[in-house]
Amino acid sequence: MFLKLLALCLFAFLIYAPIAEARIRRYKWEVKYEYKSPDCYKKLVITINGKSPGPTILAQEGDTVIVEVTNKLLLENLAIHWHGIRQIGTPWSDGTEGVTQCPVVPGDTFKYEFKVDRAGTYLYHAHYGMQRESGLYGSIRVSVRDNFTEPFAYDYDRSIILTDWYHKSTYEQATGLSSKPFVWVGEPQSLLIQGKGRFNCSSSSLKADTCNTSNPECSPYAITVTPGKTYRLRVASLTALSALSFQIEGHNMTVVEADGHYVEPFVVKNLFIYSGETYSVLIKADQDPSRNYWMTTNVVSRTPVNTSEGLGFLNYYPNHPRRSPPTDAPAGPVWNDTAPRLNQSLAIKRVFVFKHMYQTDLKAHHDFIVTPPTTSDRVIVFLNTQNEINGYRRWSVNNVSFTLPHTPYLIALKKKLHHVFSQTPPPEGYDFVNYDIYVQNPINATTTSNAIYRLGFNTTVDIILQNANTMLAKNSETHPWHLHGHDFWVLGYGEGKFDKNVDPKNYNLVNPIMKNTVPLHPYGWTALRFKADNPGAWLFHCHIESHFYMGMGVVFEEGINKVGELPSSIMGCGETKGFGKP
Amino acid sequence: MFLKLLALCLFAFLIYAPIAEARIRRYKWEVKYEYKSPDCYKKLVITINGKSPGPTILAQEGDTVIVEVTNKLLLENLAIHWHGIRQIGTPWSDGTEGVTQCPVVPGDTFKYEFKVDRAGTYLYHAHYGMQRESGLYGSIRVSVRDNFTEPFAYDYDRSIILTDWYHKSTYEQATGLSSKPFVWVGEPQSLLIQGKGRFNCSSSSLKADTCNTSNPECSPYAITVTPGKTYRLRVASLTALSALSFQIEGHNMTVVEADGHYVEPFVVKNLFIYSGETYSVLIKADQDPSRNYWMTTNVVSRTPVNTSEGLGFLNYYPNHPRRSPPTDAPAGPVWNDTAPRLNQSLAIKRVFVFKHMYQTDLKAHHDFIVTPPTTSDRVIVFLNTQNEINGYRRWSVNNVSFTLPHTPYLIALKKKLHHVFSQTPPPEGYDFVNYDIYVQNPINATTTSNAIYRLGFNTTVDIILQNANTMLAKNSETHPWHLHGHDFWVLGYGEGKFDKNVDPKNYNLVNPIMKNTVPLHPYGWTALRFKADNPGAWLFHCHIESHFYMGMGVVFEEGINKVGELPSSIMGCGETKGFGKP
């Protein structure tokens, strides 16, 4: 009788187990420096459990992810950000050094725990100085809930991350950036597709033990496909600097998701992607199956200077995955042709409304529209400029170059340590009338500050990113801005100076896409709207590694009194030394 | 009347002030990475207030030194050890990461405060991983109390530090050392005298902006002397690897002090010096004053492999300090002639007592003898071997390769956190009868441990360092062992295997020198005695940077219950996260 009951129990368990309750996904990571040759050039790379990129986190919407990270980086600390995860209720797990936590010292293990509350394509990466570009990054793929049907069909799901790659260490780069005179990091040596690239070893007098193109560590990354099948390819960029174009020889790509949101599908030959963005594209393996095809990525928007193109293979089974295609790798689009890039931001229809305003049209899928509030409670304009302060090169927002305090904001705010950062509110805009965005910012017109923007809880906030000239005459750069803790609606893009009386009338309030990262194009503006509904302290910054290092960011606070008890694990630096008990 | 009194007070103050009461010497240091070219090759160097070596600490016996160190090393922590300062009553200021403190994270300021209780020549340097060799080091010069007469006379006092210099970063070196297969750091590229050397830039295909021998940063260091005057030159070594010979062309040197203790003077042409040692030598400027003279340092005891010799000038005023001597720089002694090196350890008289035992004769000055206890309470023998553990190359003591716990010992001991390190006592010796010191240690005969030696408070302890063969056939290396928190008496040196029944009878108990660092010669032994009278936890280790990193050290605890309240500033890592209040 007892055995029968047991058998029944087991049977019931087997039936119901697949109807997933939210599960816990546990990872144990060891982070260390290792010699690797991602682009055939041997240098120190930060690995997770021996790999860079690190392991892909696979979870389902509603799951809880727990990652226990042990720092084995010799003398170096770390912090890991979960890019695109909003950390609702767990702002202390955002992994942003100086904002939400103290760095994790060597020998210590830090536990990140958060809920992945929305299906989609996300990332993780170091968020401490310029540590990301040493190789500490990877993918997060959150599948939909059981019985949920996505608005497109595919047979298989794959992820790749595109990065650019430097041979100098993050210490060498950062020291140059903060030197007087300024030493620019320069263009990257290579582009990597899922951690693999190909540096031209013969271009300099390198020995074979330092650079060897026959090293299997740098054999091109291959995605193996079965002829006739459809693949969802999740493409993300974590470049330090470069804006990229990505293409697959002979295959169109249908864009179906961006930053975790379904988009009204559109077809591209080249996908333009900026650091911090993720896209899902559908690819049908419908070409001649007797050969392989090139996947390539190349730099756009900056003059290419000896940066080795990223190469990979779309491998048609049963061809050998390392068999080169019989063709030359396709060159990407011309680097300085901005029209197609802007077209993608706008997608398909390009409607001139005013001379400097487009209808934004990378729009939400018609079945998945999240309608934005029709008005906002506050509009903040962020003028993006490059500056020189006391001979040091900086980037600024409204002529304030951001610096991190030694005590993380989240702790300082929650514990009311008002003296650890400036309490003078930073500016809400700039001199709209007189400032000329087409000329250089005056020397020493800028200050540094660690002040933050405090937002009313649950208010609606508009951010206008306004681009301008750099320190170089007739030059303006592309800046991908990334917001922590939220998605925002992308209401509009435009050329030239934003006009607050005219441009808002043309915002897309009907079906705007939601994203967490958005490009600001040269001499243009980008308008965003978000709800300040996630208690915490959240960074908003240019995702170019050196730009944020040089001050291109701000911090928002909202609902700090609603933040739960902070774990003592995030403390230990600055004024939080000795806070709490273990 | 009041003014008169005030004037009297001031007068009294002016009279008595020079009769120094113990003073406080305050320093504020900012530590950061900078591009420097110490040997003409440009690389990242750790500087203090812009310099490497850092500022010399000048103090008088009895003073209190306070150094507030701000870490600006980007992603890297730090800890600074005050080498030779016993830290009586302040074991938490010893600056030994993992033993007496947690590392200081970037952005934080750590305050070291300690008394310099004995005149002499000391050092400071990083004590965190292999950070020292990045350039974070300097001199401490403690002058005698007023009205105290030293047992020798001189006109001027000068300090220099000798180091060896690598072009690879500490991360690159350490990663190689802990890789499988093992990647040895190799011989240094250059030797530096007071932070200046001369790499042969034309030896490799380096560009002029990377290596330039006309860079003033690498012009030879010059000591300017007035003809006829006598100079006390304090010579210290902080090499990462190399044993050195130091010489000044045409000038004898009279050794008068070693590690803060007066020695019975003896004259040398070459001073042999090991990493962690300090000596004062007297030099008379009694040669032809119409020219300058070479100061040189070169590697001994290891085969020199393209290591650029260290060169400096003894500059006779008024010759130009950069005017090269008309002679060729003197070559140092032959690198593999061990007899003169052993002679210096023994100094002057070399008396064979047994076939493998010498009378140690680097002896205390006859007016400054500190007589050692005639017997000891405990004898610990430390067999020094190189090992392979699971394919990793290590160094060991009694077949135990040392690892640091994540919670510093001093805090763990004081707070009784017994679980944070092994409580199994480490071995007091080895298989004296059967172990053959002339052959390689068997593979996997060794384990790792973080266990420590607990010493009875105020007991007298003898340490016998016993050298042996490395993993290489017919090879034994020189190891300079440095003890924190104490000076020890050097009772004897010998060749071959120490015999506990015979050799102690020949210890010098009459006038042994006291030191904090002592060489262990190839296939030899060195016998030390010290009083365990300084409450705290103290590292004893090989001062070769890579050897300690690979496990060549032990920790002693004594009188932990007598240690005062620990400052919370040393906490924050491992189990001490969140201890105490700021």
XYZ file of C-alpha atoms in Angstrom, chain A residues 33-35 44 73-77 105-108 128-129 131 168 170-172 174-176 205 406 549 568-569 571-575 577-582, chain B residues 33-35 44 73-77 105-108 128-129 131 168 170-172 174-176 205 406 549 568-569 571-575 577-582:
78
model
C 43.955 35.934 -15.413
C 45.184 33.453 -17.987
C 47.312 33.682 -21.076
C 46.543 38.123 -20.325
C 42.645 37.988 -10.081
C 45.874 38.238 -8.068
C 45.876 41.914 -6.928
C 42.773 43.082 -8.732
C 39.179 43.502 -7.571
C 38.716 41.764 -3.369
C 40.924 38.811 -4.405
C 40.176 35.673 -2.427
C 36.611 36.726 -1.637
C 34.808 48.166 -12.641
C 37.142 50.681 -14.259
C 38.013 45.758 -16.660
C 47.512 46.670 -24.248
C 43.505 47.895 -19.116
C 46.137 49.426 -16.790
C 48.158 50.684 -19.742
C 43.619 53.738 -18.371
C 46.963 55.262 -17.343
C 47.284 56.855 -20.775
C 57.952 41.757 -35.684
C 34.687 56.159 -2.788
C 36.119 56.127 -17.598
C 26.686 43.695 4.031
C 28.486 41.904 1.211
C 30.074 47.130 1.705
C 33.658 47.439 2.877
C 35.103 50.429 1.019
C 35.092 54.149 1.704
C 32.773 55.079 4.553
C 34.297 49.990 5.890
C 33.193 47.894 8.801
C 29.451 48.321 8.179
C 27.206 45.431 9.107
C 28.162 41.959 10.251
C 29.141 39.053 8.055
C 50.488 53.712 -11.960
C 52.490 55.939 -14.254
C 54.496 55.413 -17.400
C 53.900 51.072 -16.096
C 45.994 52.091 -8.565
C 42.855 51.840 -10.731
C 41.654 48.255 -10.039
C 44.477 47.103 -7.800
C 44.795 46.937 -4.029
C 41.182 48.980 -2.101
C 41.414 51.753 -4.715
C 40.022 55.036 -3.475
C 40.634 54.214 0.170
C 50.941 42.104 -1.654
C 51.400 39.396 -4.257
C 53.508 44.094 -6.296
C 56.729 42.229 -17.921
C 53.525 41.562 -12.150
C 50.277 40.063 -13.579
C 52.140 38.524 -16.485
C 52.509 35.771 -11.576
C 50.195 34.186 -14.144
C 53.139 32.336 -15.670
C 63.406 45.873 -32.284
C 41.581 34.850 2.821
C 54.615 33.777 -4.211
C 38.958 48.095 11.966
C 40.944 49.606 9.094
C 39.627 44.366 8.189
C 37.130 43.978 5.376
C 38.153 40.807 3.519
C 37.334 37.137 4.036
C 35.589 36.519 7.341
C 34.003 41.613 6.117
C 31.838 43.952 8.116
C 33.840 43.646 11.357
C 33.983 46.669 13.578
C 32.757 50.157 12.902
C 34.545 52.883 10.955
